[in-house]
Structures are given as structure tokens and as C-alpha cells.
Amino acid sequence: MRIDVSDLTKTYKGGARALDGLSLVVPTGMYGLLGANGAGKTTFMRILAGLLKPTSGRVVIGGHDLATAEGRLAVRRTLGYLPQDLGVYPDLSARRFLDYIALLKGLHSRSARRRRIAELLEVVALSDVADRRLKGFSGGMLRRVGIAQALLADPRLLIVDEPTTGLDPEERIRFRTLLSQLAGDRTVLLSTHIVDDVAQTCRSLAVLGHGRLAFQGTVSELVSQAHRQVWTVTTSGPAPAAGRVVSALPEGAGMRYRVVSAAPPDPYARPVEPTLEDGYLALMDGRAP
Amino acid sequence: MIASLRYEFAMQLRRPSLWIVYGLVVAVMVTVLDYWSLDLGVYEVSAPKEAMGVAAQIVVTLLPIVYGCMLADRLPRERVLRVDGILDATPSGRTARLIGKYAGVCAATAVPLAIAYFGRALLYVFVEGQPSALGWAAVTFLASILPGLVFVGALAFAGPLLLPPMVFRVLFVAYWFWGNVIPASLMPTLSHTVFSATGEYVRYGLLTPIPPGYGRASAVLDFLRPGYTPATAWLWIGVMIALAAAVLSLVRLHASRSES
């Protein structure tokens, strides 16, 4: 399911501009959306989910124009949405919560609904605790309930907003793997500020900065943004002043710094292969005013 | 709509505070207002229709306060729990969900009130041996109590859109006594008008005769206090339903404006 976004702008009451002329094409498959906090990712996701109206611009999802009520309804019928700040009814069990959402998504046949909920509880590994109240669930378990509710109506479009924030490393890996497995012939739009989540799951991505499109392409294209701009410097003196320090590791009596910089930050700096994080930082630094 | 009604009903009904608060107020009714006594000193004790009318009057004096206060946090609940994003992203209509939620939580919140009322009717049947009391209790509940609950439910449901639930609850209790309980001669009030939710127009206009000695001194806003007749009973039912519909329409309008 292809998403076409043209010249999308969102200005909130009070004048804050979250999106500023964003144009973007999202193809079928797993697609990453990177950006710093406040870059406009959540606003963009909420517009795609039909929860916010844009100030101007056009969004067409699978041929349905979000500007019309019919278009929004058609998209909601094919949409699975996991919001950034996921909430649940604490007094319902996971099974009952999913049953409620399934009813709202139009799964009216009781037997089909039960079957689908049982399948999804299995997929997210919550079958054992399905009848426990949600108020006793950990953050990771709630995220998995969230992904289960998003998948209830077998959506063609899955929008997940910062899904791994607050999860421990094991949960994060499990969650990323699950999302990758789900992609298949779906469009899965993964919004995050954690570069590693995109690096491990997506082939294509877009980067937002200050509500504008900073980059659109493949992961390797973004990595190449930092080509010949990543260096390691080992020194017992102060950190290199030039460029951006990505990491600092103690080594012997000194420190080994990894630096993204257009020019060698130190006469003894050695060039190294860039990662996606380096590419992202090089891109954002190159765009910085 | 049915999904929201069903789940909101279940969630509200399983709320422990609902039963605790109702239980405390019913305890006050039993001990202070002599609610379980069959002879309430107004009519002949052996007249079931009248006995059910008096029970209704006692029930609507205090229990709607609990009813309104327990409803006051339901509308903002989705936002507070941050479930609204998930619900709004489903293809279910917002209007249908709103009506389902209103009907579900109001019905659940009215269950303890109905138990208190019909419990007394059952006691009456066993002691007086008059099963017709159950029929009269049902008629009185539907015609004289339910329309008031429909309106008060909408009011308490919508109020927290304007005020925090705790502040609204305090004002709601003040409204209840001012607009429904205090004598009209005491101060300008909506008590005993067709806007009062206590159901006396149906009780005295349709069901039972006006009790002996139930006189009304002239008061401000008397033009809103027509005599008790079948026509004014139906007028009162219409006013309650119309007010509820108007309040719910405003809630939907508010939600539409908040969507952007």
C-alpha cells in the first residue's frame, strides 16, 4: 500500500509549525522514519492515522485521499496504529481489551474474533497472561498488547510510532524482529529516534528535521552521507574540538573517540567505515544552520 | 455503538467505588430517611402504587447525586488513560461511540440505584403480599425516575468538558440540592419546575394523587411550575429527553472542534 504525501503542512493553534511542506512517497514494505525529538514524526503519524487534520497539503494512501471523510474511513479500515503514548484500560484483561478493539474494528463474528485474538496473543507471546488485568503488565508487555491490537483486522498499513522507547534490550530486539516479520506485503511505517531500530529492520527510510524532509532513500545511501567523514582518534588529551564526537571509549591511559567530521579532527586520526548513525549525524550536521 | 455500550457498561459496573459510594448513601437513606419502612406516613400503606411513588421520591432525593458524581470522570477517561488514539484510529464512528459510551455508563451507574428501588419493592411484595407492587415499581421507575436520569446523566457526562471532574462534582452536588431538592419558596430555584429531574410531574400528574397537605406557596419562576396533569407529565418527559439530546449534541460538537 503506497503512501503519497505532497506539500504537507501542519501548524498548531498558537503558531507552532510541526510540518512544513513535507513531500514523501512511502512504498510497500518496512519503511523507517527517523528524526530528532520534535522533528514532526508524531504529527505526521497522527495525520496518516486520520487523527489530525493537516493545515494544507495532500495525503493519498492506497488511492484514498485523507481529505475526504470516505477516504479517511477507507484508510481506517485497513490501518493498524500503535501510538507513541500507548494507553490501555487497566481493569480489562488483555483478551477483553483486544476483544473490545476488535469489535470497534468491525470484527463482529464472535468465533472469528476469538480465533484472531488467540492467534495474535500467540504471535506476541502473551497467551499465558491473556486473562490477567492489564494494570499488572510491564511496559514491554503493554507494547506487545499494542502491536496485537494494531494487527487485529489484518491491516495493509501498520503505523508504529516510537515502539521501542522504554523497552529493555531483549524486548527491543524481540519487538524489532516481530515488526520485520510482519512487513511482508504490508506497509509498515516505523517512526523512531533510535537509529539502530531502523538499521536493523528497514531497507528504505526518510529523515525529518524541523518538519521538513531531510533525506529519503535507502539505508546504504544514508550511510554513504558519512563516507570519508568518520574517524577514530586515540588521545590522552581533551576530546577533538572539530566535528561531532559519536562515542568515547577508555583505552589504556587515554580515550578512543569516534568522530564525524568533514576533515580529519586530529593529525593522527584514522578513517573508519561509517554506520547508519554516522550517516544520520553527518546528514543532520550538514543541514544545521 | 453496541461495542462501546457493552464494554463501558461492564467497566463501570465492575468499579468498586460505584458500589461503595452507593452503599454508604443507601445506608444513610435507611437509617435517617427510614427507607425500608413500609409506612412512610404519606398514604395508606396497603396502596402499592402510592407506596412505590413515595419510594421513588426518596430514591431521587439522594441517589442521583451519587449517579452524577460517578459519571463525572467517564468522558475524559479515554484521554486520561491515553486510549483515545487507538479508539479514534478504528473505523467506528465517533458519534456512535459517544452514544454507546453514554448509554453504557449511565445504564451501569443506574444499576445500584435500581437495585435499591426494586429491593424495596420486593420487600413490600413479601410483607404486604401484593405482587402488583412490582408492576407499579417498574412503571414508576420507567416513567418517573428514568427520564430524570437520562438528563442528569448527560449533564454529568458532559460537565467535565468544562471543569475538572472534582470541581464539577462539588458544583453538581450544589446544583442537585439547589435545583431539585430545596423548597421553591426558600430562594429562586429550579425545584418543582419542569426542569427539575425528580420526576414529580409524572408521579403526581400520571401515577398517584397529590399527597394530602402537599401545597405550594407562590415563588419566583412559578411560570415554570404548571399544575400536575397528564399533559405536564408528558411535557416533563419530553423536556428531560430534549435536554439530554441537546447536551450530547454539544459534547459531539466540542469533540469535532477538538479534532484538528
Coordinates of C-alpha atoms in Angstrom, one line a residue:
Chain A
M1 CA 0.0 0.0 0.0
R2 CA 1.7 3.1 -1.2
I3 CA 1.5 6.5 0.6
D4 CA 1.9 9.7 -1.4
V5 CA 2.4 12.8 0.7
S6 CA 2.6 16.2 -1.1
D7 CA 3.4 19.6 0.4
L8 CA 2.0 18.6 3.8
T9 CA 2.0 21.4 6.4
K10 CA 0.6 21.3 10.0
T11 CA 0.5 24.4 12.1
Y12 CA -0.9 24.1 15.6
K13 CA -3.0 26.7 17.4
G14 CA -0.5 29.2 18.8
G15 CA 1.6 29.1 15.6
A16 CA 3.9 26.1 16.2
R17 CA 4.7 24.6 12.8
A18 CA 5.2 20.9 13.1
L19 CA 5.3 20.0 9.4
D20 CA 6.5 22.4 6.7
G21 CA 5.8 21.4 3.1
L22 CA 6.6 17.7 3.5
S23 CA 6.5 15.6 0.3
L24 CA 7.3 11.9 0.5
V25 CA 6.5 8.6 -1.1
V26 CA 6.3 5.5 1.1
P27 CA 6.4 2.2 -0.8
T28 CA 5.1 -1.2 0.4
G29 CA 7.3 -3.0 2.9
M30 CA 9.1 -1.8 6.0
Y31 CA 9.9 1.8 6.0
G32 CA 11.8 3.9 8.6
L33 CA 11.1 7.4 9.7
L34 CA 14.0 9.0 11.6
G35 CA 14.2 12.3 13.2
A36 CA 15.1 14.0 16.5
N37 CA 12.5 14.6 19.1
G38 CA 10.3 17.4 17.9
A39 CA 11.1 16.8 14.2
G40 CA 7.4 16.3 13.4
K41 CA 7.3 12.5 13.2
T42 CA 4.4 12.0 15.6
T43 CA 2.4 14.8 14.0
F44 CA 3.0 13.1 10.6
M45 CA 1.9 9.7 12.0
R46 CA -1.2 11.1 13.5
I47 CA -2.1 12.8 10.2
L48 CA -1.6 9.4 8.4
A49 CA -3.8 7.7 11.0
G50 CA -6.6 10.3 10.4
L51 CA -6.3 11.7 14.0
L52 CA -5.1 15.1 13.0
K53 CA -6.2 17.3 10.1
P54 CA -3.3 18.9 8.1
T55 CA -3.3 22.7 7.7
S56 CA -2.6 22.2 4.0
G57 CA -1.2 19.6 1.6
R58 CA -2.4 16.2 0.4
V59 CA -2.1 12.6 1.6
V60 CA -3.2 9.7 -0.5
I61 CA -3.0 6.2 1.0
G62 CA -3.6 3.3 -1.3
G63 CA -5.6 5.6 -3.6
H64 CA -7.7 7.0 -0.8
D65 CA -7.5 10.8 -0.2
L66 CA -7.4 11.6 3.5
A67 CA -9.0 15.0 2.8
T68 CA -12.4 13.3 2.4
A69 CA -14.4 11.5 5.1
E70 CA -14.8 8.5 2.8
G71 CA -11.0 8.4 2.3
R72 CA -10.3 8.6 6.0
L73 CA -12.8 5.8 6.7
A74 CA -11.4 3.6 3.9
V75 CA -7.9 4.1 5.4
R76 CA -9.0 3.3 8.9
R77 CA -10.5 0.0 7.7
T78 CA -7.0 -1.0 6.5
L79 CA -5.0 0.6 9.3
G80 CA -3.2 -0.7 12.3
Y81 CA -2.0 2.0 14.6
L82 CA 0.3 1.8 17.6
P83 CA 0.7 5.3 19.1
Q84 CA 3.7 6.6 20.8
D85 CA 2.0 7.0 24.2
L86 CA 0.0 3.8 24.2
G87 CA -2.7 3.6 26.8
V88 CA -5.0 0.7 27.8
Y89 CA -7.9 0.2 30.1
P90 CA -6.1 -1.1 33.3
D91 CA -9.1 -3.0 34.6
L92 CA -9.6 -5.1 31.4
S93 CA -7.6 -8.3 30.7
A94 CA -5.5 -8.4 27.5
R95 CA -8.1 -10.7 25.9
R96 CA -11.0 -8.4 26.8
F97 CA -9.2 -5.3 25.7
L98 CA -8.4 -6.9 22.3
D99 CA -12.0 -8.1 22.0
Y100 CA -13.2 -4.5 22.5
I101 CA -10.9 -3.1 19.9
A102 CA -11.7 -5.9 17.5
L103 CA -15.4 -5.1 17.8
L104 CA -14.6 -1.4 17.1
K105 CA -12.7 -2.6 14.0
G106 CA -15.7 -4.4 12.7
L107 CA -14.9 -8.0 13.6
H108 CA -18.4 -8.9 14.5
S109 CA -18.3 -12.7 14.3
R110 CA -17.6 -13.9 17.8
S111 CA -15.9 -17.1 16.7
A112 CA -13.7 -15.3 14.1
R113 CA -12.8 -12.7 16.7
R114 CA -11.8 -15.2 19.4
R115 CA -9.7 -17.1 16.8
R116 CA -8.0 -14.0 15.7
I117 CA -7.3 -12.8 19.3
A118 CA -5.9 -16.2 20.2
E119 CA -3.6 -16.1 17.2
L120 CA -2.3 -12.7 17.9
L121 CA -1.8 -13.4 21.6
E122 CA 0.4 -16.3 20.4
V123 CA 2.3 -14.1 18.0
V124 CA 3.1 -11.6 20.7
A125 CA 3.8 -14.3 23.3
L126 CA 1.1 -13.2 25.7
S127 CA -1.2 -16.3 25.6
D128 CA -0.1 -17.3 29.2
V129 CA -1.2 -13.9 30.7
A130 CA -4.1 -13.2 28.4
D131 CA -6.7 -13.2 31.2
R132 CA -4.6 -11.1 33.6
R133 CA -5.6 -7.5 34.1
L134 CA -3.5 -5.0 32.1
K135 CA -2.7 -2.9 35.1
G136 CA -0.2 -5.6 36.1
F137 CA 1.6 -5.7 32.7
S138 CA 5.2 -4.4 32.2
G139 CA 6.0 -1.7 29.6
G140 CA 7.2 -4.4 27.2
M141 CA 4.1 -6.5 27.6
L142 CA 1.9 -3.5 27.0
R143 CA 3.8 -2.7 23.8
R144 CA 3.1 -6.2 22.7
V145 CA -0.6 -5.8 23.5
G146 CA -0.4 -2.6 21.5
I147 CA 1.0 -4.4 18.4
A148 CA -1.6 -7.1 18.8
Q149 CA -4.4 -4.6 18.7
A150 CA -2.9 -2.9 15.7
L151 CA -2.9 -6.2 13.8
L152 CA -6.4 -7.3 14.7
A153 CA -8.1 -6.5 11.4
D154 CA -5.1 -7.8 9.4
P155 CA -4.2 -4.3 8.3
R156 CA -2.5 -3.5 5.0
L157 CA -0.9 -0.4 6.6
L158 CA 0.8 -0.6 10.0
I159 CA 1.9 2.7 11.6
V160 CA 4.1 2.3 14.7
D161 CA 5.3 5.4 16.5
E162 CA 8.4 5.1 18.7
P163 CA 7.5 1.5 19.5
T164 CA 10.7 0.5 21.4
T165 CA 11.0 3.6 23.6
G166 CA 11.4 2.4 27.2
L167 CA 11.9 -1.2 26.4
D168 CA 14.8 -3.3 27.7
P169 CA 17.3 -4.6 25.1
E170 CA 15.8 -8.0 24.9
E171 CA 12.3 -6.6 24.4
R172 CA 13.6 -4.2 21.8
I173 CA 15.2 -7.0 19.8
R174 CA 12.1 -9.1 20.1
F175 CA 9.9 -6.2 19.0
R176 CA 12.0 -5.3 16.0
T177 CA 12.1 -8.9 14.8
L178 CA 8.3 -9.1 15.1
L179 CA 7.9 -5.9 13.1
S180 CA 10.2 -7.2 10.3
Q181 CA 8.3 -10.5 10.2
L182 CA 5.0 -8.6 9.9
A183 CA 6.1 -6.4 7.0
G184 CA 5.8 -8.9 4.1
D185 CA 3.3 -7.4 1.7
R186 CA 2.2 -4.8 4.2
T187 CA 3.4 -1.2 4.5
V188 CA 5.0 -0.9 8.0
L189 CA 5.9 2.7 8.8
L190 CA 8.3 2.7 11.8
S191 CA 8.9 6.1 13.3
T192 CA 11.7 6.4 15.8
H193 CA 14.6 8.5 17.0
I194 CA 16.6 5.3 17.7
V195 CA 18.8 4.9 14.7
D196 CA 19.6 1.3 15.5
D197 CA 15.9 0.2 15.2
V198 CA 15.9 1.4 11.6
A199 CA 19.3 0.0 10.8
Q200 CA 18.1 -3.5 11.9
T201 CA 14.7 -3.5 10.2
C202 CA 14.4 -1.2 7.2
R203 CA 15.9 -1.0 3.7
S204 CA 14.4 2.4 3.0
L205 CA 13.8 5.4 5.2
A206 CA 13.2 9.1 5.4
V207 CA 14.7 11.6 7.8
L208 CA 12.7 14.5 9.1
G209 CA 14.2 17.7 10.5
H210 CA 12.2 20.6 11.8
G211 CA 9.1 19.4 10.0
R212 CA 10.9 19.1 6.6
L213 CA 12.2 16.1 4.6
A214 CA 15.9 16.0 5.2
F215 CA 16.5 12.7 3.4
Q216 CA 14.7 10.0 1.5
G217 CA 16.4 6.8 0.2
T218 CA 17.9 3.5 1.2
V219 CA 19.8 2.8 4.4
S220 CA 23.1 2.4 2.4
E221 CA 22.5 5.8 0.8
L222 CA 22.2 7.4 4.2
V223 CA 25.3 5.6 5.4
S224 CA 27.2 7.0 2.5
Q225 CA 26.4 10.5 3.7
A226 CA 29.2 9.9 6.2
H227 CA 31.6 8.4 3.6
R228 CA 35.2 9.6 4.5
Q229 CA 33.8 11.6 7.3
V230 CA 34.2 9.2 10.2
W231 CA 37.4 9.0 12.2
T232 CA 38.8 7.4 15.3
V233 CA 41.3 9.3 17.5
T234 CA 43.1 7.9 20.5
T235 CA 44.4 10.5 22.8
S236 CA 45.1 11.2 26.5
G237 CA 44.3 14.9 25.9
P238 CA 41.0 16.6 25.5
A239 CA 38.3 15.4 23.1
P240 CA 38.8 16.6 19.5
A241 CA 37.3 20.1 19.1
A242 CA 36.4 19.6 15.4
G243 CA 33.4 17.5 14.3
R244 CA 30.9 15.6 16.4
V245 CA 32.0 13.0 18.9
V246 CA 29.8 9.9 18.4
S247 CA 31.4 7.7 21.1
A248 CA 34.2 7.8 23.7
L249 CA 35.8 4.6 25.0
P250 CA 38.5 4.4 27.6
E251 CA 41.6 2.8 26.1
G252 CA 44.8 2.4 28.2
A253 CA 45.7 5.8 29.8
G254 CA 43.6 7.7 27.2
M255 CA 40.4 7.7 25.3
R256 CA 39.4 6.5 21.9
Y257 CA 37.0 8.9 20.2
R258 CA 34.8 8.2 17.2
V259 CA 34.2 11.5 15.4
V260 CA 32.1 12.5 12.4
S261 CA 33.8 15.4 10.7
A262 CA 34.3 16.5 7.1
A263 CA 38.1 17.0 7.8
P264 CA 40.4 14.9 10.0
P265 CA 39.8 16.1 13.5
D266 CA 43.4 15.3 14.6
P267 CA 46.7 14.7 12.7
Y268 CA 46.7 11.1 14.0
A269 CA 43.0 10.4 13.2
R270 CA 42.3 7.2 11.3
P271 CA 39.4 6.9 8.8
V272 CA 36.8 4.2 9.6
E273 CA 33.7 2.7 7.9
P274 CA 30.6 4.7 8.7
T275 CA 27.4 3.2 10.3
L276 CA 23.8 4.4 9.8
E277 CA 24.2 6.5 13.0
D278 CA 27.2 8.2 11.5
G279 CA 25.3 8.9 8.2
Y280 CA 22.4 10.3 10.2
L281 CA 24.6 12.6 12.2
A282 CA 26.6 13.7 9.1
L283 CA 23.3 14.5 7.4
M284 CA 21.9 16.5 10.3
D285 CA 25.2 18.3 10.9
G286 CA 25.4 19.2 7.2
R287 CA 21.8 20.7 7.5
A288 CA 22.4 22.5 10.7
P289 CA 22.2 26.3 10.3
Chain B
M1 CA -22.2 1.7 19.3
I2 CA -23.1 -1.7 20.8
A3 CA -19.4 -2.5 21.4
S4 CA -18.9 0.8 23.4
L5 CA -22.2 0.3 25.2
R6 CA -21.3 -3.2 26.2
Y7 CA -17.7 -2.6 27.4
E8 CA -18.4 0.8 29.0
F9 CA -21.3 -0.9 30.9
A10 CA -19.1 -3.7 32.1
M11 CA -16.1 -1.5 33.1
Q12 CA -18.3 0.9 35.1
L13 CA -20.3 -1.9 36.7
R14 CA -17.1 -3.5 38.0
R15 CA -15.8 -0.3 39.5
P16 CA -15.6 -0.9 43.3
S17 CA -16.1 2.7 44.2
L18 CA -19.5 2.7 42.5
W19 CA -20.8 0.1 44.9
I20 CA -19.1 1.6 48.0
V21 CA -20.4 5.1 47.5
Y22 CA -23.9 3.9 46.7
G23 CA -23.8 1.6 49.7
L24 CA -22.9 4.4 52.0
V25 CA -25.7 6.7 50.7
V26 CA -28.2 3.9 50.9
A27 CA -27.1 3.3 54.5
V28 CA -27.9 6.9 55.2
M29 CA -31.3 6.6 53.5
V30 CA -32.1 3.5 55.6
T31 CA -31.1 4.9 58.9
V32 CA -32.0 8.6 58.5
L33 CA -34.9 8.6 56.0
D34 CA -36.4 5.3 57.2
Y35 CA -36.2 4.0 53.6
W36 CA -37.0 0.3 54.4
S37 CA -40.1 1.2 56.4
L38 CA -43.3 0.3 54.6
D39 CA -45.3 3.0 56.2
L40 CA -43.8 6.3 55.2
G41 CA -46.7 8.2 56.6
V42 CA -47.9 9.7 53.3
Y43 CA -50.5 7.3 52.0
E44 CA -52.2 4.2 53.1
V45 CA -49.5 1.6 53.5
S46 CA -51.6 -1.0 51.6
A47 CA -51.8 1.0 48.4
P48 CA -48.9 -0.4 46.2
K49 CA -48.9 2.3 43.6
E50 CA -48.6 5.1 46.1
A51 CA -46.0 3.2 48.1
M52 CA -43.8 2.8 45.0
G53 CA -44.3 6.6 44.3
V54 CA -43.1 7.5 47.8
A55 CA -40.1 5.2 47.5
A56 CA -39.2 6.8 44.1
Q57 CA -39.4 10.2 45.8
I58 CA -36.9 9.1 48.4
V59 CA -34.6 7.5 45.9
V60 CA -34.4 10.6 43.7
T61 CA -33.7 12.8 46.6
L62 CA -30.2 11.5 47.2
L63 CA -29.1 8.8 44.9
P64 CA -28.9 10.9 41.7
I65 CA -26.0 12.8 43.5
V66 CA -24.0 9.5 43.5
Y67 CA -25.2 8.8 40.0
G68 CA -23.9 12.1 38.7
C69 CA -20.7 12.1 40.6
M70 CA -19.8 8.5 39.5
L71 CA -20.4 9.6 35.9
A72 CA -18.3 12.7 36.0
D73 CA -15.0 11.2 35.1
R74 CA -16.1 8.9 32.3
L75 CA -15.9 11.2 29.3
P76 CA -12.3 12.4 29.8
R77 CA -11.3 8.8 30.8
E78 CA -10.0 7.8 27.3
R79 CA -7.8 10.9 27.2
V80 CA -6.5 10.4 30.7
L81 CA -5.7 6.7 30.0
R82 CA -4.4 7.7 26.5
V83 CA -6.6 5.1 24.8
D84 CA -8.2 7.8 22.6
G85 CA -5.6 7.4 19.8
I86 CA -6.3 3.7 19.4
L87 CA -10.1 4.2 19.5
D88 CA -10.1 7.1 17.1
A89 CA -8.0 5.1 14.6
T90 CA -10.6 2.4 14.3
P91 CA -13.3 2.7 11.6
S92 CA -16.1 3.0 14.3
G93 CA -17.9 6.4 14.2
R94 CA -17.1 8.9 16.9
T95 CA -20.8 9.8 17.3
A96 CA -21.8 6.1 17.6
R97 CA -19.0 5.6 20.2
L98 CA -20.1 8.6 22.2
I99 CA -23.7 7.5 22.3
G100 CA -22.7 3.9 23.2
K101 CA -20.4 5.2 25.9
Y102 CA -23.1 7.5 27.3
A103 CA -25.8 4.7 27.3
G104 CA -23.4 2.1 28.7
V105 CA -22.0 4.1 31.6
C106 CA -25.4 5.7 32.5
A107 CA -27.1 2.2 32.5
A108 CA -24.3 0.7 34.7
T109 CA -24.3 3.7 37.1
A110 CA -28.1 3.3 37.4
V111 CA -27.9 -0.4 38.4
P112 CA -27.3 0.2 42.1
L113 CA -30.0 2.8 42.2
A114 CA -32.4 0.4 40.5
I115 CA -31.4 -2.4 43.0
A116 CA -32.1 0.0 45.9
Y117 CA -35.5 0.9 44.4
F118 CA -36.6 -2.6 43.3
G119 CA -35.2 -4.1 46.5
R120 CA -37.7 -2.1 48.5
A121 CA -40.5 -3.1 46.1
L122 CA -39.6 -6.7 46.7
L123 CA -39.7 -6.2 50.4
Y124 CA -43.1 -4.6 50.0
V125 CA -44.4 -7.6 48.0
F126 CA -43.2 -10.1 50.6
V127 CA -44.6 -8.2 53.6
E128 CA -47.8 -6.9 52.1
G129 CA -48.4 -9.9 49.8
Q130 CA -49.2 -7.6 46.8
P131 CA -47.3 -8.7 43.7
S132 CA -48.8 -5.8 41.8
A133 CA -46.3 -3.5 43.6
L134 CA -43.6 -4.9 41.3
G135 CA -45.5 -3.8 38.2
W136 CA -46.1 -0.4 39.7
A137 CA -42.5 -0.1 40.7
A138 CA -41.5 -0.8 37.1
V139 CA -43.9 1.7 35.7
T140 CA -42.8 4.4 38.3
F141 CA -39.2 3.7 37.6
L142 CA -39.5 4.0 33.8
A143 CA -41.9 7.0 33.8
S144 CA -40.8 9.0 36.8
I145 CA -37.1 8.1 37.5
L146 CA -35.6 7.1 34.2
P147 CA -36.2 10.4 32.2
G148 CA -34.5 12.4 35.1
L149 CA -31.6 10.0 35.0
V150 CA -31.3 10.4 31.2
F151 CA -30.9 14.2 31.6
V152 CA -28.8 14.2 34.7
G153 CA -26.6 11.5 33.1
A154 CA -26.0 13.7 30.0
L155 CA -25.2 16.7 32.3
A156 CA -22.7 14.8 34.5
F157 CA -21.2 13.1 31.4
A158 CA -20.6 16.5 29.7
G159 CA -19.7 18.7 32.7
P160 CA -16.1 17.7 32.9
L161 CA -15.5 19.0 29.4
L162 CA -15.7 22.5 31.1
L163 CA -14.4 21.8 34.6
P164 CA -12.1 19.2 36.2
P165 CA -14.1 16.2 37.5
M166 CA -13.6 17.0 41.2
V167 CA -14.7 20.6 40.8
F168 CA -17.6 19.5 38.7
R169 CA -18.7 17.0 41.4
V170 CA -18.8 19.7 44.0
L171 CA -20.8 22.0 41.8
F172 CA -23.1 19.1 40.8
V173 CA -24.0 18.4 44.4
A174 CA -24.7 22.1 44.9
Y175 CA -26.8 22.1 41.7
W176 CA -28.7 19.0 42.8
F177 CA -29.8 20.5 46.1
W178 CA -30.5 23.9 44.6
G179 CA -32.3 22.8 41.5
N180 CA -34.2 19.7 42.7
V181 CA -34.5 19.5 46.5
I182 CA -34.9 22.8 48.3
P183 CA -38.4 24.3 48.6
A184 CA -39.2 26.8 45.9
S185 CA -40.3 29.4 48.5
L186 CA -36.8 29.5 50.0
M187 CA -35.0 31.1 47.1
P188 CA -35.2 31.3 43.3
T189 CA -34.7 27.7 42.2
L190 CA -35.5 25.2 39.5
S191 CA -37.0 22.9 42.2
H192 CA -40.5 21.7 41.3
T193 CA -40.3 23.1 37.8
V194 CA -40.4 21.1 34.6
F195 CA -36.6 21.4 34.5
S196 CA -36.3 19.6 37.8
A197 CA -35.1 16.0 37.4
T198 CA -37.0 14.5 40.3
G199 CA -40.0 13.2 38.3
E200 CA -42.8 14.7 40.5
Y201 CA -44.7 15.8 37.4
V202 CA -45.1 12.1 36.4
R203 CA -45.7 10.9 39.9
Y204 CA -48.5 13.4 40.6
G205 CA -49.7 14.0 37.1
L206 CA -49.9 10.4 35.9
L207 CA -49.5 7.9 38.7
T208 CA -50.7 8.9 42.1
P209 CA -52.8 11.7 43.6
I210 CA -51.1 14.7 45.2
P211 CA -50.4 13.7 48.8
P212 CA -52.6 15.4 51.4
G213 CA -51.1 18.7 52.6
Y214 CA -48.7 19.0 49.7
G215 CA -49.4 22.6 49.0
R216 CA -47.0 25.0 47.1
A217 CA -46.5 28.6 48.2
S218 CA -46.1 31.1 45.4
A219 CA -42.4 31.5 44.4
V220 CA -40.1 33.0 41.8
L221 CA -40.2 31.1 38.4
D222 CA -43.7 29.9 39.1
F223 CA -44.3 30.1 35.3
L224 CA -42.1 27.1 35.0
R225 CA -44.3 25.2 37.5
P226 CA -47.5 24.3 35.8
G227 CA -50.1 22.1 37.6
Y228 CA -49.7 18.3 37.8
T229 CA -51.6 16.9 34.9
P230 CA -51.1 14.1 32.4
A231 CA -50.1 16.7 29.8
T232 CA -47.4 18.3 32.1
A233 CA -46.2 14.8 32.9
W234 CA -45.5 14.1 29.3
L235 CA -44.1 17.6 28.9
W236 CA -41.6 16.9 31.6
I237 CA -40.6 13.6 30.0
G238 CA -40.1 15.5 26.7
V239 CA -38.1 18.2 28.4
M240 CA -35.7 15.7 30.0
I241 CA -35.1 13.9 26.8
A242 CA -34.7 17.1 24.8
L243 CA -32.2 18.5 27.3
A244 CA -30.2 15.3 27.3
A245 CA -30.1 15.3 23.4
A246 CA -29.0 18.9 23.4
V247 CA -26.2 18.3 25.9
L248 CA -24.9 15.3 24.0
S249 CA -25.0 17.3 20.7
L250 CA -22.8 19.9 22.4
V251 CA -20.4 17.2 23.5
R252 CA -20.2 15.9 19.9
L253 CA -19.7 19.4 18.6
H254 CA -16.9 20.0 21.2
A255 CA -15.2 16.8 20.1
S256 CA -15.4 17.8 16.4
R257 CA -13.8 21.1 17.2
S258 CA -11.1 19.4 19.1
E259 CA -10.2 17.0 16.2
S260 CA -7.9 19.4 14.5

